[in-house]
Amino acid sequence: MIKKLWNNERLREIFLYCLVGGLTTVVNYVVYFLFTRLVGGEGSSPGLAALIMDDSFQNVGLIVAGTLVAWLAAVAFAFYPNKRWVFKSKGGDVKRELAQFLSARVISLVMDVLLMMLLAGALRMNDLLAKLIVQVAVIAANYFASKFWIFKRR
């Protein structure tokens, strides 16, 4: 049964995208955490009681800077696995694909920053919880951009 599912091209692509997207999210989250906690001097994770509302984390500038640094690391990590393993784009115009990949990721970066500012800044949600929630939306947006624009089979 697993072999039958694996042989289904669409299901295999979605599984691989979730795997690569999950690893990209780990890169994004770890870099964000390290940046905001090391640069921001938070020192430790918030306690269990602060998972939803976190009045102690009010530095929106640090949230945005951490999001940008994490984005750079995630984009650098994600291009090759998406091109080669998920969407099986072989050869082709690598410069065009890279330019479109970066363009789409800039759009999702704007979405990432705005949602982080809304959730962690305006609504005072714990920034680490907000980051996880936002990444779900970012992964979905990036999948559709990659599937139907960047690595679209021509």
PDB file of C-alpha atoms in Angstrom:
ATOM      1  CA  MET A   1       0.000   0.000   0.000  1.00  0.00           C
ATOM      2  CA  ILE A   2       2.823   2.427   0.837  1.00  0.00           C
ATOM      3  CA  LYS A   3       4.472   1.643  -2.492  1.00  0.00           C
ATOM      4  CA  LYS A   4       1.195   2.365  -4.291  1.00  0.00           C
ATOM      5  CA  LEU A   5       0.874   5.708  -2.509  1.00  0.00           C
ATOM      6  CA  TRP A   6       4.523   6.545  -3.248  1.00  0.00           C
ATOM      7  CA  ASN A   7       3.981   5.801  -6.944  1.00  0.00           C
ATOM      8  CA  ASN A   8       1.193   8.383  -7.062  1.00  0.00           C
ATOM      9  CA  GLU A   9       3.118  11.406  -8.360  1.00  0.00           C
ATOM     10  CA  ARG A  10       0.837  14.024  -6.792  1.00  0.00           C
ATOM     11  CA  LEU A  11       0.873  12.406  -3.325  1.00  0.00           C
ATOM     12  CA  ARG A  12       4.644  11.912  -3.487  1.00  0.00           C
ATOM     13  CA  GLU A  13       5.121  15.563  -4.421  1.00  0.00           C
ATOM     14  CA  ILE A  14       2.909  16.747  -1.552  1.00  0.00           C
ATOM     15  CA  PHE A  15       4.692  14.445   0.904  1.00  0.00           C
ATOM     16  CA  LEU A  16       8.121  15.643  -0.244  1.00  0.00           C
ATOM     17  CA  TYR A  17       7.001  19.273  -0.115  1.00  0.00           C
ATOM     18  CA  CYS A  18       5.746  18.772   3.436  1.00  0.00           C
ATOM     19  CA  LEU A  19       9.057  17.146   4.352  1.00  0.00           C
ATOM     20  CA  VAL A  20      11.167  19.911   2.770  1.00  0.00           C
ATOM     21  CA  GLY A  21       8.734  22.562   4.047  1.00  0.00           C
ATOM     22  CA  GLY A  22       8.962  21.071   7.515  1.00  0.00           C
ATOM     23  CA  LEU A  23      12.755  21.134   7.436  1.00  0.00           C
ATOM     24  CA  THR A  24      12.674  24.695   6.083  1.00  0.00           C
ATOM     25  CA  THR A  25      10.337  25.641   8.934  1.00  0.00           C
ATOM     26  CA  VAL A  26      12.778  24.125  11.425  1.00  0.00           C
ATOM     27  CA  VAL A  27      15.591  26.220   9.921  1.00  0.00           C
ATOM     28  CA  ASN A  28      13.385  29.331  10.008  1.00  0.00           C
ATOM     29  CA  TYR A  29      12.200  28.732  13.570  1.00  0.00           C
ATOM     30  CA  VAL A  30      15.612  27.871  15.030  1.00  0.00           C
ATOM     31  CA  VAL A  31      17.297  30.869  13.397  1.00  0.00           C
ATOM     32  CA  TYR A  32      14.444  33.139  14.558  1.00  0.00           C
ATOM     33  CA  PHE A  33      14.657  31.772  18.105  1.00  0.00           C
ATOM     34  CA  LEU A  34      18.437  32.103  18.306  1.00  0.00           C
ATOM     35  CA  PHE A  35      18.436  35.592  16.804  1.00  0.00           C
ATOM     36  CA  THR A  36      15.658  37.012  18.952  1.00  0.00           C
ATOM     37  CA  ARG A  37      16.886  35.403  22.150  1.00  0.00           C
ATOM     38  CA  LEU A  38      20.617  36.019  21.669  1.00  0.00           C
ATOM     39  CA  VAL A  39      20.376  39.486  20.100  1.00  0.00           C
ATOM     40  CA  GLY A  40      17.310  40.467  22.087  1.00  0.00           C
ATOM     41  CA  GLY A  41      18.733  39.271  25.367  1.00  0.00           C
ATOM     42  CA  GLU A  42      15.588  37.392  26.365  1.00  0.00           C
ATOM     43  CA  GLY A  43      17.826  34.652  27.727  1.00  0.00           C
ATOM     44  CA  SER A  44      15.233  31.936  28.107  1.00  0.00           C
ATOM     45  CA  SER A  45      11.991  30.669  26.694  1.00  0.00           C
ATOM     46  CA  PRO A  46       8.763  31.975  28.171  1.00  0.00           C
ATOM     47  CA  GLY A  47       7.019  29.708  30.659  1.00  0.00           C
ATOM     48  CA  LEU A  48       3.980  27.599  29.879  1.00  0.00           C
ATOM     49  CA  ALA A  49       1.629  30.298  31.172  1.00  0.00           C
ATOM     50  CA  ALA A  50       2.993  32.762  28.617  1.00  0.00           C
ATOM     51  CA  LEU A  51       2.376  30.619  25.536  1.00  0.00           C
ATOM     52  CA  ILE A  52      -0.624  32.613  24.324  1.00  0.00           C
ATOM     53  CA  MET A  53      -0.184  36.106  25.742  1.00  0.00           C
ATOM     54  CA  ASP A  54       3.277  37.470  26.358  1.00  0.00           C
ATOM     55  CA  ASP A  55       3.441  41.012  27.707  1.00  0.00           C
ATOM     56  CA  SER A  56       7.187  40.754  28.266  1.00  0.00           C
ATOM     57  CA  PHE A  57       8.016  40.521  24.559  1.00  0.00           C
ATOM     58  CA  GLN A  58       7.153  43.929  23.140  1.00  0.00           C
ATOM     59  CA  ASN A  59      10.056  44.643  20.804  1.00  0.00           C
ATOM     60  CA  VAL A  60       8.405  44.637  17.380  1.00  0.00           C
ATOM     61  CA  GLY A  61      11.677  45.710  15.765  1.00  0.00           C
ATOM     62  CA  LEU A  62      13.378  42.601  17.088  1.00  0.00           C
ATOM     63  CA  ILE A  63      10.485  40.451  15.844  1.00  0.00           C
ATOM     64  CA  VAL A  64      10.839  41.933  12.347  1.00  0.00           C
ATOM     65  CA  ALA A  65      14.655  41.648  12.335  1.00  0.00           C
ATOM     66  CA  GLY A  66      14.467  38.040  13.538  1.00  0.00           C
ATOM     67  CA  THR A  67      11.894  37.258  10.868  1.00  0.00           C
ATOM     68  CA  LEU A  68      14.159  38.716   8.160  1.00  0.00           C
ATOM     69  CA  VAL A  69      17.259  36.812   9.290  1.00  0.00           C
ATOM     70  CA  ALA A  70      15.272  33.581   9.609  1.00  0.00           C
ATOM     71  CA  TRP A  71      13.793  34.150   6.134  1.00  0.00           C
ATOM     72  CA  LEU A  72      17.254  34.489   4.583  1.00  0.00           C
ATOM     73  CA  ALA A  73      18.395  31.218   6.143  1.00  0.00           C
ATOM     74  CA  ALA A  74      15.204  29.397   5.127  1.00  0.00           C
ATOM     75  CA  VAL A  75      15.314  30.616   1.512  1.00  0.00           C
ATOM     76  CA  ALA A  76      18.981  29.658   1.185  1.00  0.00           C
ATOM     77  CA  PHE A  77      18.110  26.191   2.468  1.00  0.00           C
ATOM     78  CA  ALA A  78      14.902  25.637   0.457  1.00  0.00           C
ATOM     79  CA  PHE A  79      15.735  26.370  -3.188  1.00  0.00           C
ATOM     80  CA  TYR A  80      17.721  23.281  -4.167  1.00  0.00           C
ATOM     81  CA  PRO A  81      15.570  20.623  -2.418  1.00  0.00           C
ATOM     82  CA  ASN A  82      12.398  22.136  -3.886  1.00  0.00           C
ATOM     83  CA  LYS A  83      13.874  22.398  -7.369  1.00  0.00           C
ATOM     84  CA  ARG A  84      15.484  19.003  -7.495  1.00  0.00           C
ATOM     85  CA  TRP A  85      13.544  16.646  -5.229  1.00  0.00           C
ATOM     86  CA  VAL A  86      10.038  18.035  -4.820  1.00  0.00           C
ATOM     87  CA  PHE A  87       9.234  19.493  -8.234  1.00  0.00           C
ATOM     88  CA  LYS A  88      11.907  17.532 -10.155  1.00  0.00           C
ATOM     89  CA  SER A  89      12.991  20.501 -12.230  1.00  0.00           C
ATOM     90  CA  LYS A  90      16.032  19.319 -14.129  1.00  0.00           C
ATOM     91  CA  GLY A  91      18.130  21.624 -16.221  1.00  0.00           C
ATOM     92  CA  GLY A  92      15.948  24.445 -17.358  1.00  0.00           C
ATOM     93  CA  ASP A  93      16.685  28.091 -16.795  1.00  0.00           C
ATOM     94  CA  VAL A  94      18.136  28.096 -13.284  1.00  0.00           C
ATOM     95  CA  LYS A  95      18.472  31.895 -13.258  1.00  0.00           C
ATOM     96  CA  ARG A  96      14.778  32.303 -14.094  1.00  0.00           C
ATOM     97  CA  GLU A  97      13.755  29.741 -11.493  1.00  0.00           C
ATOM     98  CA  LEU A  98      15.945  31.339  -8.846  1.00  0.00           C
ATOM     99  CA  ALA A  99      14.615  34.827  -9.651  1.00  0.00           C
ATOM    100  CA  GLN A 100      11.010  33.593  -9.484  1.00  0.00           C
ATOM    101  CA  PHE A 101      11.757  31.623  -6.307  1.00  0.00           C
ATOM    102  CA  LEU A 102      13.188  34.736  -4.649  1.00  0.00           C
ATOM    103  CA  SER A 103      10.303  36.894  -5.903  1.00  0.00           C
ATOM    104  CA  ALA A 104       7.700  34.508  -4.501  1.00  0.00           C
ATOM    105  CA  ARG A 105       9.605  34.230  -1.241  1.00  0.00           C
ATOM    106  CA  VAL A 106       9.765  38.033  -0.926  1.00  0.00           C
ATOM    107  CA  ILE A 107       5.976  38.092  -1.214  1.00  0.00           C
ATOM    108  CA  SER A 108       5.645  35.408   1.463  1.00  0.00           C
ATOM    109  CA  LEU A 109       8.205  37.310   3.557  1.00  0.00           C
ATOM    110  CA  VAL A 110       5.915  40.353   3.513  1.00  0.00           C
ATOM    111  CA  MET A 111       3.060  38.089   4.570  1.00  0.00           C
ATOM    112  CA  ASP A 112       5.300  36.595   7.303  1.00  0.00           C
ATOM    113  CA  VAL A 113       6.323  40.012   8.687  1.00  0.00           C
ATOM    114  CA  LEU A 114       2.801  41.442   8.591  1.00  0.00           C
ATOM    115  CA  LEU A 115       1.289  38.416  10.307  1.00  0.00           C
ATOM    116  CA  MET A 116       4.054  38.397  12.929  1.00  0.00           C
ATOM    117  CA  MET A 117       3.490  42.113  13.585  1.00  0.00           C
ATOM    118  CA  LEU A 118      -0.236  41.459  13.930  1.00  0.00           C
ATOM    119  CA  LEU A 119      -0.042  38.361  16.132  1.00  0.00           C
ATOM    120  CA  ALA A 120       3.073  39.035  18.217  1.00  0.00           C
ATOM    121  CA  GLY A 121       2.993  42.828  18.093  1.00  0.00           C
ATOM    122  CA  ALA A 122      -0.579  44.080  18.054  1.00  0.00           C
ATOM    123  CA  LEU A 123      -2.297  41.061  19.625  1.00  0.00           C
ATOM    124  CA  ARG A 124       0.618  40.359  22.008  1.00  0.00           C
ATOM    125  CA  MET A 125       0.632  36.643  21.258  1.00  0.00           C
ATOM    126  CA  ASN A 126       3.794  34.848  22.299  1.00  0.00           C
ATOM    127  CA  ASP A 127       6.175  35.366  19.374  1.00  0.00           C
ATOM    128  CA  LEU A 128       7.272  31.720  19.218  1.00  0.00           C
ATOM    129  CA  LEU A 129       3.678  30.484  19.025  1.00  0.00           C
ATOM    130  CA  ALA A 130       2.870  33.180  16.462  1.00  0.00           C
ATOM    131  CA  LYS A 131       5.893  32.080  14.393  1.00  0.00           C
ATOM    132  CA  LEU A 132       4.570  28.518  14.215  1.00  0.00           C
ATOM    133  CA  ILE A 133       1.097  29.667  13.182  1.00  0.00           C
ATOM    134  CA  VAL A 134       2.455  32.046  10.546  1.00  0.00           C
ATOM    135  CA  GLN A 135       4.688  29.354   9.056  1.00  0.00           C
ATOM    136  CA  VAL A 136       1.650  27.233   8.172  1.00  0.00           C
ATOM    137  CA  ALA A 137       0.301  30.066   6.006  1.00  0.00           C
ATOM    138  CA  VAL A 138       3.743  30.727   4.514  1.00  0.00           C
ATOM    139  CA  ILE A 139       4.286  27.061   3.593  1.00  0.00           C
ATOM    140  CA  ALA A 140       0.915  26.917   1.831  1.00  0.00           C
ATOM    141  CA  ALA A 141       1.568  30.123  -0.121  1.00  0.00           C
ATOM    142  CA  ASN A 142       5.046  28.947  -1.110  1.00  0.00           C
ATOM    143  CA  TYR A 143       3.731  25.564  -2.292  1.00  0.00           C
ATOM    144  CA  PHE A 144       1.267  27.151  -4.699  1.00  0.00           C
ATOM    145  CA  ALA A 145       3.875  29.610  -5.984  1.00  0.00           C
ATOM    146  CA  SER A 146       6.376  26.788  -6.543  1.00  0.00           C
ATOM    147  CA  LYS A 147       3.886  24.377  -8.102  1.00  0.00           C
ATOM    148  CA  PHE A 148       2.058  26.725 -10.441  1.00  0.00           C
ATOM    149  CA  TRP A 149       4.659  29.385 -11.248  1.00  0.00           C
ATOM    150  CA  ILE A 150       8.298  28.723 -10.375  1.00  0.00           C
ATOM    151  CA  PHE A 151       8.784  25.034 -11.167  1.00  0.00           C
ATOM    152  CA  LYS A 152       5.775  24.688 -13.455  1.00  0.00           C
ATOM    153  CA  ARG A 153       6.456  22.049 -16.067  1.00  0.00           C
ATOM    154  CA  ARG A 154       6.614  23.741 -19.426  1.00  0.00           C
TER     155      ARG A 154
END
